[in-house]
PDB file of C-alpha atoms in Angstrom:
ATOM      1  CA  MET P  25       8.919 -74.507  -4.310  1.00  0.00           C
ATOM      2  CA  ASN P  26       5.456 -73.431  -3.447  1.00  0.00           C
ATOM      3  CA  LYS P  27       4.179 -74.194   0.350  1.00  0.00           C
ATOM      4  CA  GLU P  28       0.191 -74.458  -0.423  1.00  0.00           C
ATOM      5  CA  ASN P  29      -0.499 -75.506   3.447  1.00  0.00           C
ATOM      6  CA  ASP P  30       1.172 -72.459   4.783  1.00  0.00           C
ATOM      7  CA  VAL P  31      -0.937 -69.910   4.235  1.00  0.00           C
ATOM      8  CA  ILE P  32       0.112 -66.260   5.572  1.00  0.00           C
ATOM      9  CA  SER P  33      -2.935 -65.125   7.542  1.00  0.00           C
ATOM     10  CA  SER P  34      -1.512 -61.899   9.111  1.00  0.00           C
ATOM     11  CA  LEU P  35      -0.036 -58.636   7.686  1.00  0.00           C
ATOM     12  CA  ALA P  36       2.659 -59.788  10.305  1.00  0.00           C
ATOM     13  CA  GLU P  37       3.307 -62.926   8.652  1.00  0.00           C
ATOM     14  CA  LEU P  38       3.844 -61.157   5.167  1.00  0.00           C
ATOM     15  CA  GLU P  39       6.257 -58.250   6.666  1.00  0.00           C
ATOM     16  CA  SER P  40       8.198 -61.553   7.648  1.00  0.00           C
ATOM     17  CA  PHE P  41       7.922 -63.319   4.968  1.00  0.00           C
ATOM     18  CA  LEU P  42       9.024 -60.506   2.524  1.00  0.00           C
ATOM     19  CA  LEU P  43      11.974 -59.626   5.324  1.00  0.00           C
ATOM     20  CA  ASN P  44      12.662 -63.244   4.407  1.00  0.00           C
ATOM     21  CA  VAL P  45      12.981 -62.494   0.437  1.00  0.00           C
ATOM     22  CA  GLU P  46      14.706 -59.257   1.219  1.00  0.00           C
ATOM     23  CA  ASN P  47      17.121 -60.639   3.061  1.00  0.00           C
ATOM     24  CA  GLY P  48      17.512 -63.425   0.878  1.00  0.00           C
ATOM     25  CA  GLY P  49      16.994 -65.611   4.492  1.00  0.00           C
ATOM     26  CA  LEU P  50      14.936 -68.310   2.130  1.00  0.00           C
ATOM     27  CA  GLY P  51      17.552 -68.897  -0.375  1.00  0.00           C
ATOM     28  CA  LEU P  52      16.512 -68.002  -3.377  1.00  0.00           C
ATOM     29  CA  LYS P  53      18.841 -66.795  -6.213  1.00  0.00           C
ATOM     30  CA  GLY P  54      17.871 -64.259  -8.772  1.00  0.00           C
ATOM     31  CA  VAL P  55      14.994 -62.718  -7.174  1.00  0.00           C
ATOM     32  CA  ALA P  56      14.028 -59.927  -8.965  1.00  0.00           C
ATOM     33  CA  GLY P  57      10.198 -58.716  -7.463  1.00  0.00           C
ATOM     34  CA  VAL P  58       7.195 -60.182  -5.103  1.00  0.00           C
ATOM     35  CA  GLY P  59       3.671 -59.555  -6.140  1.00  0.00           C
ATOM     36  CA  MET P  60       0.257 -60.389  -4.966  1.00  0.00           C
ATOM     37  CA  ALA P  61      -2.259 -62.608  -7.639  1.00  0.00           C
ATOM     38  CA  THR P  62      -5.021 -64.387  -7.926  1.00  0.00           C
ATOM     39  CA  ASN P  63      -5.554 -68.210  -9.325  1.00  0.00           C
ATOM     40  CA  ASN P  64      -7.702 -68.011 -12.113  1.00  0.00           C
ATOM     41  CA  LYS P  65      -8.370 -71.534 -11.090  1.00  0.00           C
ATOM     42  CA  ASP P  66     -10.587 -71.478  -7.841  1.00  0.00           C
ATOM     43  CA  GLY P  67      -9.863 -67.509  -7.143  1.00  0.00           C
ATOM     44  CA  SER P  68      -7.847 -67.841  -4.073  1.00  0.00           C
ATOM     45  CA  ARG P  69      -4.976 -65.498  -3.255  1.00  0.00           C
ATOM     46  CA  PHE P  70      -1.293 -65.652  -3.320  1.00  0.00           C
ATOM     47  CA  VAL P  71       2.062 -63.798  -2.860  1.00  0.00           C
ATOM     48  CA  ALA P  72       4.369 -64.919  -4.970  1.00  0.00           C
ATOM     49  CA  VAL P  73       8.580 -64.171  -6.352  1.00  0.00           C
ATOM     50  CA  PHE P  74       9.576 -63.963  -9.667  1.00  0.00           C
ATOM     51  CA  ASP P  75      13.044 -63.933 -10.912  1.00  0.00           C
ATOM     52  CA  ASP P  76      14.056 -61.353 -13.934  1.00  0.00           C
ATOM     53  CA  ASN P  77      12.600 -63.875 -16.614  1.00  0.00           C
ATOM     54  CA  GLN P  78       9.492 -63.555 -14.818  1.00  0.00           C
ATOM     55  CA  LYS P  79      10.019 -67.381 -13.780  1.00  0.00           C
ATOM     56  CA  LEU P  80       7.795 -68.175 -10.733  1.00  0.00           C
ATOM     57  CA  LEU P  81      10.162 -68.894  -7.642  1.00  0.00           C
ATOM     58  CA  LEU P  82       8.483 -69.140  -5.080  1.00  0.00           C
ATOM     59  CA  ALA P  83       4.522 -68.780  -3.981  1.00  0.00           C
ATOM     60  CA  ARG P  84       2.841 -68.587  -0.801  1.00  0.00           C
ATOM     61  CA  MET P  85      -1.407 -68.220  -0.184  1.00  0.00           C
ATOM     62  CA  ILE P  86      -2.975 -65.254   1.514  1.00  0.00           C
ATOM     63  CA  THR P  87      -6.054 -64.676   3.720  1.00  0.00           C
ATOM     64  CA  GLU P  88      -8.303 -62.243   1.662  1.00  0.00           C
ATOM     65  CA  ASP P  89      -8.120 -59.947   4.119  1.00  0.00           C
ATOM     66  CA  VAL P  90      -4.157 -59.833   3.860  1.00  0.00           C
ATOM     67  CA  PHE P  91      -4.654 -59.312  -0.126  1.00  0.00           C
ATOM     68  CA  GLN P  92      -6.753 -57.014   0.396  1.00  0.00           C
ATOM     69  CA  THR P  93      -4.152 -54.627   3.095  1.00  0.00           C
ATOM     70  CA  GLY P  94      -1.342 -55.759   2.949  1.00  0.00           C
ATOM     71  CA  GLN P  95      -0.888 -54.595  -1.082  1.00  0.00           C
ATOM     72  CA  ASP P  96       0.994 -51.705  -0.444  1.00  0.00           C
ATOM     73  CA  MET P  97       3.603 -53.864   1.763  1.00  0.00           C
ATOM     74  CA  VAL P  98       4.546 -56.347  -1.045  1.00  0.00           C
ATOM     75  CA  ARG P  99       4.307 -53.162  -3.932  1.00  0.00           C
ATOM     76  CA  ASN P 100       6.692 -50.453  -1.585  1.00  0.00           C
ATOM     77  CA  GLY P 101       9.048 -53.445   0.087  1.00  0.00           C
ATOM     78  CA  VAL P 102       9.099 -53.094   4.136  1.00  0.00           C
ATOM     79  CA  GLY P 103      13.253 -52.708   4.151  1.00  0.00           C
ATOM     80  CA  ARG P 104      14.506 -51.043   7.706  1.00  0.00           C
ATOM     81  CA  LYS P 105      13.373 -47.114   7.376  1.00  0.00           C
ATOM     82  CA  HIS P 106      16.134 -45.327   8.283  1.00  0.00           C
TER      83      HIS P 106
END
């Protein structure tokens, strides 16, 4: 379920992706968390969606800039603020 050719290259794209995950818009079942990581093989960065058993449900590649500047957004979520 990885979309390796679909790289998230801006904070707006990351926000849209996270909102889709939070709102169930991607059709993923059992979402428990989202995190950023680095591929050990080639050093590329990605954002990953996990279930309760830490099984990878979906991963999207991200640019280095998004990795550096979007960490708080992933950590804290982007749900609508009241």
